[in-house]
Amino acid sequence: MAPSSAYDLGKPTDRPVNPETDTFYGYFVNTHVCITYMVLFALTGVIHLGQSVYYRVWWLAPTIMLCALTEVIGWGARYWSSQDYVKLDAFLMEICCTVLAPSFLAAGLFFVLGVIINRLDPRYARFSPKVFSSVFIGCDLIALVIQAVGGAGASISFKGGGDPNKGAKIMVGGIIFQIVAITLYAITALEFSIRYHFDKPVVRRNQVAQDTEKQPPRASRPPVPRNIKYMSYGLILSTILLYIRSIYRTIELLDGWTGPIIHNQALFDWMDAFPICLALFALNILNPGRLLFGRNAGQPASQQQLNEYPIQTGRLGVDSPVDDSTMATPRRSISK
């Protein structure tokens, strides 16, 4: 049978269909798995939407919620492929969406760590929450652009009958850049945790130059609130899952669009979709809105501490008592 589009595959009429040669995936896509992940990603996205509205945390929308939405689109395209395996557009949509979606999750994790640093005490961080959020989210956007350019290039090459592996390698470059950013973010978080635990704030030049005898005693480190501990657990789990998925996609795309790894359906289902799905549901349970901006959420560092290390980060969504224009407004109970 002739293809319905110049870019689609033709369906053989004189022999049985061979999934290894007659489909873009190298296998028949499992319809039930597609429906399962579509439902799961849609469910976690709707829950995140409700939590974002209830706790008034706007930055959940362009980060964690957008990740869920992009995954739904990607798995919707994969479902399309399961119904019509010769469609090139469905294949390209699936690859591009599933590659790009976790970048939005990474941006959300960067935001969360910035808020945690500000809530506990920015003096223990190498960078201020404002600088931290700006740098790492900027790196995430760069990685997103690189992956998008690579995906577009690979798609154009594929449709033109050329070699898509050059575009695939550009996509890999974006993923590797993202892995580097996530690694630096994890190192920053680890350093902050160690310094906070041992009460070793970062010594800055302006602090050394001051006459310490005229300064009031430094406020002692308060214990970590329970909600911050729970949020940290969610952050660690989500980061590990994101790392696992990123390493898998790097290996997969380095092998090319025609290699054995990309043609292994079970690997894709468990190493790409499952970690991101689990991370999104983990953040539903250990939700940033509830744990960082909810009724029982801890307050930011004391004013005395902030005077020693002034920051203004509200416009980035990282709340600070110095800047009341924070985008995330905690809900307060109305006293009767």
mmCIF file of C-alpha atoms in Angstrom, residues 89-224:
data_model
loop_
_atom_site.group_PDB
_atom_site.id
_atom_site.type_symbol
_atom_site.label_atom_id
_atom_site.label_comp_id
_atom_site.label_asym_id
_atom_site.label_seq_id
_atom_site.Cartn_x
_atom_site.Cartn_y
_atom_site.Cartn_z
ATOM 1 C CA ASP A 89 4.870 12.953 12.147
ATOM 2 C CA ALA A 90 3.711 10.834 15.077
ATOM 3 C CA PHE A 91 7.201 9.373 15.494
ATOM 4 C CA LEU A 92 8.922 12.773 15.392
ATOM 5 C CA MET A 93 6.387 14.327 17.783
ATOM 6 C CA GLU A 94 6.909 11.477 20.234
ATOM 7 C CA ILE A 95 10.701 11.753 20.226
ATOM 8 C CA CYS A 96 10.813 15.542 20.525
ATOM 9 C CA CYS A 97 8.222 15.778 23.316
ATOM 10 C CA THR A 98 9.637 12.973 25.454
ATOM 11 C CA VAL A 99 13.148 14.413 25.112
ATOM 12 C CA LEU A 100 12.132 17.985 25.987
ATOM 13 C CA ALA A 101 9.605 17.335 28.797
ATOM 14 C CA PRO A 102 12.053 16.632 31.675
ATOM 15 C CA SER A 103 13.767 20.001 31.101
ATOM 16 C CA PHE A 104 10.693 21.685 32.604
ATOM 17 C CA LEU A 105 10.879 19.368 35.608
ATOM 18 C CA ALA A 106 14.533 20.291 36.113
ATOM 19 C CA ALA A 107 13.610 23.999 36.150
ATOM 20 C CA GLY A 108 11.048 23.297 38.877
ATOM 21 C CA LEU A 109 13.632 21.482 40.999
ATOM 22 C CA PHE A 110 16.013 24.435 40.664
ATOM 23 C CA PHE A 111 13.272 26.745 41.933
ATOM 24 C CA VAL A 112 12.533 24.478 44.895
ATOM 25 C CA LEU A 113 16.155 24.381 46.035
ATOM 26 C CA GLY A 114 16.348 28.172 45.814
ATOM 27 C CA VAL A 115 13.346 28.475 48.110
ATOM 28 C CA ILE A 116 14.794 25.947 50.571
ATOM 29 C CA ILE A 117 18.081 27.846 50.724
ATOM 30 C CA ASN A 118 16.234 31.083 51.405
ATOM 31 C CA ARG A 119 13.992 29.503 54.051
ATOM 32 C CA LEU A 120 16.846 27.999 56.038
ATOM 33 C CA ASP A 121 19.618 30.610 55.730
ATOM 34 C CA PRO A 122 21.315 31.949 52.561
ATOM 35 C CA ARG A 123 24.576 32.484 54.477
ATOM 36 C CA TYR A 124 25.316 28.767 54.134
ATOM 37 C CA ALA A 125 24.983 28.838 50.328
ATOM 38 C CA ARG A 126 27.763 29.564 47.869
ATOM 39 C CA PHE A 127 25.379 31.815 45.909
ATOM 40 C CA SER A 128 22.341 33.836 46.844
ATOM 41 C CA PRO A 129 18.969 32.265 45.939
ATOM 42 C CA LYS A 130 18.519 34.903 43.233
ATOM 43 C CA VAL A 131 21.833 34.103 41.565
ATOM 44 C CA PHE A 132 21.260 30.375 42.047
ATOM 45 C CA SER A 133 17.846 30.426 40.360
ATOM 46 C CA SER A 134 18.995 32.726 37.554
ATOM 47 C CA VAL A 135 22.087 30.687 36.684
ATOM 48 C CA PHE A 136 20.615 27.202 36.829
ATOM 49 C CA ILE A 137 17.319 28.030 35.160
ATOM 50 C CA GLY A 138 19.304 29.878 32.488
ATOM 51 C CA CYS A 139 21.374 26.718 31.937
ATOM 52 C CA ASP A 140 18.183 24.686 31.736
ATOM 53 C CA LEU A 141 16.789 27.020 29.064
ATOM 54 C CA ILE A 142 20.019 26.718 27.073
ATOM 55 C CA ALA A 143 19.788 22.921 27.275
ATOM 56 C CA LEU A 144 16.153 23.108 26.177
ATOM 57 C CA VAL A 145 17.022 25.248 23.142
ATOM 58 C CA ILE A 146 19.881 22.927 22.129
ATOM 59 C CA GLN A 147 17.603 19.890 22.358
ATOM 60 C CA ALA A 148 14.867 21.655 20.380
ATOM 61 C CA VAL A 149 17.325 22.691 17.636
ATOM 62 C CA GLY A 150 18.676 19.148 17.464
ATOM 63 C CA GLY A 151 15.188 17.689 17.304
ATOM 64 C CA ALA A 152 14.176 20.075 14.534
ATOM 65 C CA GLY A 153 17.329 19.313 12.562
ATOM 66 C CA ALA A 154 16.863 15.579 12.912
ATOM 67 C CA SER A 155 13.222 15.858 11.843
ATOM 68 C CA ILE A 156 14.099 17.892 8.742
ATOM 69 C CA SER A 157 16.849 15.439 7.803
ATOM 70 C CA PHE A 158 14.517 12.490 8.348
ATOM 71 C CA LYS A 159 11.832 13.999 6.125
ATOM 72 C CA GLY A 160 14.407 14.889 3.469
ATOM 73 C CA GLY A 161 15.732 11.371 3.355
ATOM 74 C CA GLY A 162 18.997 12.403 5.010
ATOM 75 C CA ASP A 163 20.800 11.168 8.109
ATOM 76 C CA PRO A 164 19.014 12.236 11.326
ATOM 77 C CA ASN A 165 21.915 11.191 13.538
ATOM 78 C CA LYS A 166 23.575 14.622 13.289
ATOM 79 C CA GLY A 167 20.473 16.243 14.791
ATOM 80 C CA ALA A 168 20.275 13.422 17.325
ATOM 81 C CA LYS A 169 23.822 14.177 18.468
ATOM 82 C CA ILE A 170 22.895 17.845 18.902
ATOM 83 C CA MET A 171 19.997 16.700 21.088
ATOM 84 C CA VAL A 172 22.474 14.598 23.059
ATOM 85 C CA GLY A 173 24.623 17.696 23.508
ATOM 86 C CA GLY A 174 21.634 19.449 25.082
ATOM 87 C CA ILE A 175 20.961 16.508 27.376
ATOM 88 C CA ILE A 176 24.639 16.310 28.422
ATOM 89 C CA PHE A 177 24.650 20.053 29.104
ATOM 90 C CA GLN A 178 21.566 19.509 31.260
ATOM 91 C CA ILE A 179 23.264 16.648 33.117
ATOM 92 C CA VAL A 180 26.214 18.949 33.873
ATOM 93 C CA ALA A 181 23.821 21.620 35.182
ATOM 94 C CA ILE A 182 22.000 19.064 37.349
ATOM 95 C CA THR A 183 25.352 17.812 38.677
ATOM 96 C CA LEU A 184 26.454 21.321 39.651
ATOM 97 C CA TYR A 185 23.044 21.926 41.226
ATOM 98 C CA ALA A 186 23.394 18.704 43.242
ATOM 99 C CA ILE A 187 26.902 19.700 44.364
ATOM 100 C CA THR A 188 25.604 23.119 45.409
ATOM 101 C CA ALA A 189 22.766 21.510 47.362
ATOM 102 C CA LEU A 190 25.164 19.060 49.030
ATOM 103 C CA GLU A 191 27.566 21.826 50.042
ATOM 104 C CA PHE A 192 24.711 23.870 51.482
ATOM 105 C CA SER A 193 23.443 20.865 53.455
ATOM 106 C CA ILE A 194 26.886 20.092 54.876
ATOM 107 C CA ARG A 195 27.555 23.707 55.819
ATOM 108 C CA TYR A 196 24.135 24.044 57.428
ATOM 109 C CA HIS A 197 24.492 20.780 59.345
ATOM 110 C CA PHE A 198 27.913 21.716 60.757
ATOM 111 C CA ASP A 199 27.007 25.408 61.133
ATOM 112 C CA LYS A 200 29.726 26.613 58.759
ATOM 113 C CA PRO A 201 28.401 29.624 56.825
ATOM 114 C CA VAL A 202 30.225 30.885 53.759
ATOM 115 C CA VAL A 203 32.681 33.646 54.716
ATOM 116 C CA ARG A 204 32.430 36.555 52.302
ATOM 117 C CA ARG A 205 34.849 39.356 51.622
ATOM 118 C CA ASN A 206 32.585 42.074 52.962
ATOM 119 C CA GLN A 207 32.196 40.143 56.204
ATOM 120 C CA VAL A 208 35.980 39.794 56.628
ATOM 121 C CA ALA A 209 36.471 43.530 56.088
ATOM 122 C CA GLN A 210 33.987 44.468 58.798
ATOM 123 C CA ASP A 211 35.031 45.173 62.344
ATOM 124 C CA THR A 212 33.685 42.034 63.985
ATOM 125 C CA GLU A 213 33.966 43.487 67.500
ATOM 126 C CA LYS A 214 31.232 45.992 66.687
ATOM 127 C CA GLN A 215 28.911 43.404 65.206
ATOM 128 C CA PRO A 216 26.252 41.616 67.291
ATOM 129 C CA PRO A 217 26.768 37.914 67.864
ATOM 130 C CA ARG A 218 25.735 35.811 64.914
ATOM 131 C CA ALA A 219 22.381 34.112 65.376
ATOM 132 C CA SER A 220 22.716 30.371 65.948
ATOM 133 C CA ARG A 221 21.492 27.974 63.278
ATOM 134 C CA PRO A 222 17.887 26.891 63.863
ATOM 135 C CA PRO A 223 16.938 23.232 63.388
ATOM 136 C CA VAL A 224 15.590 22.182 59.989
#
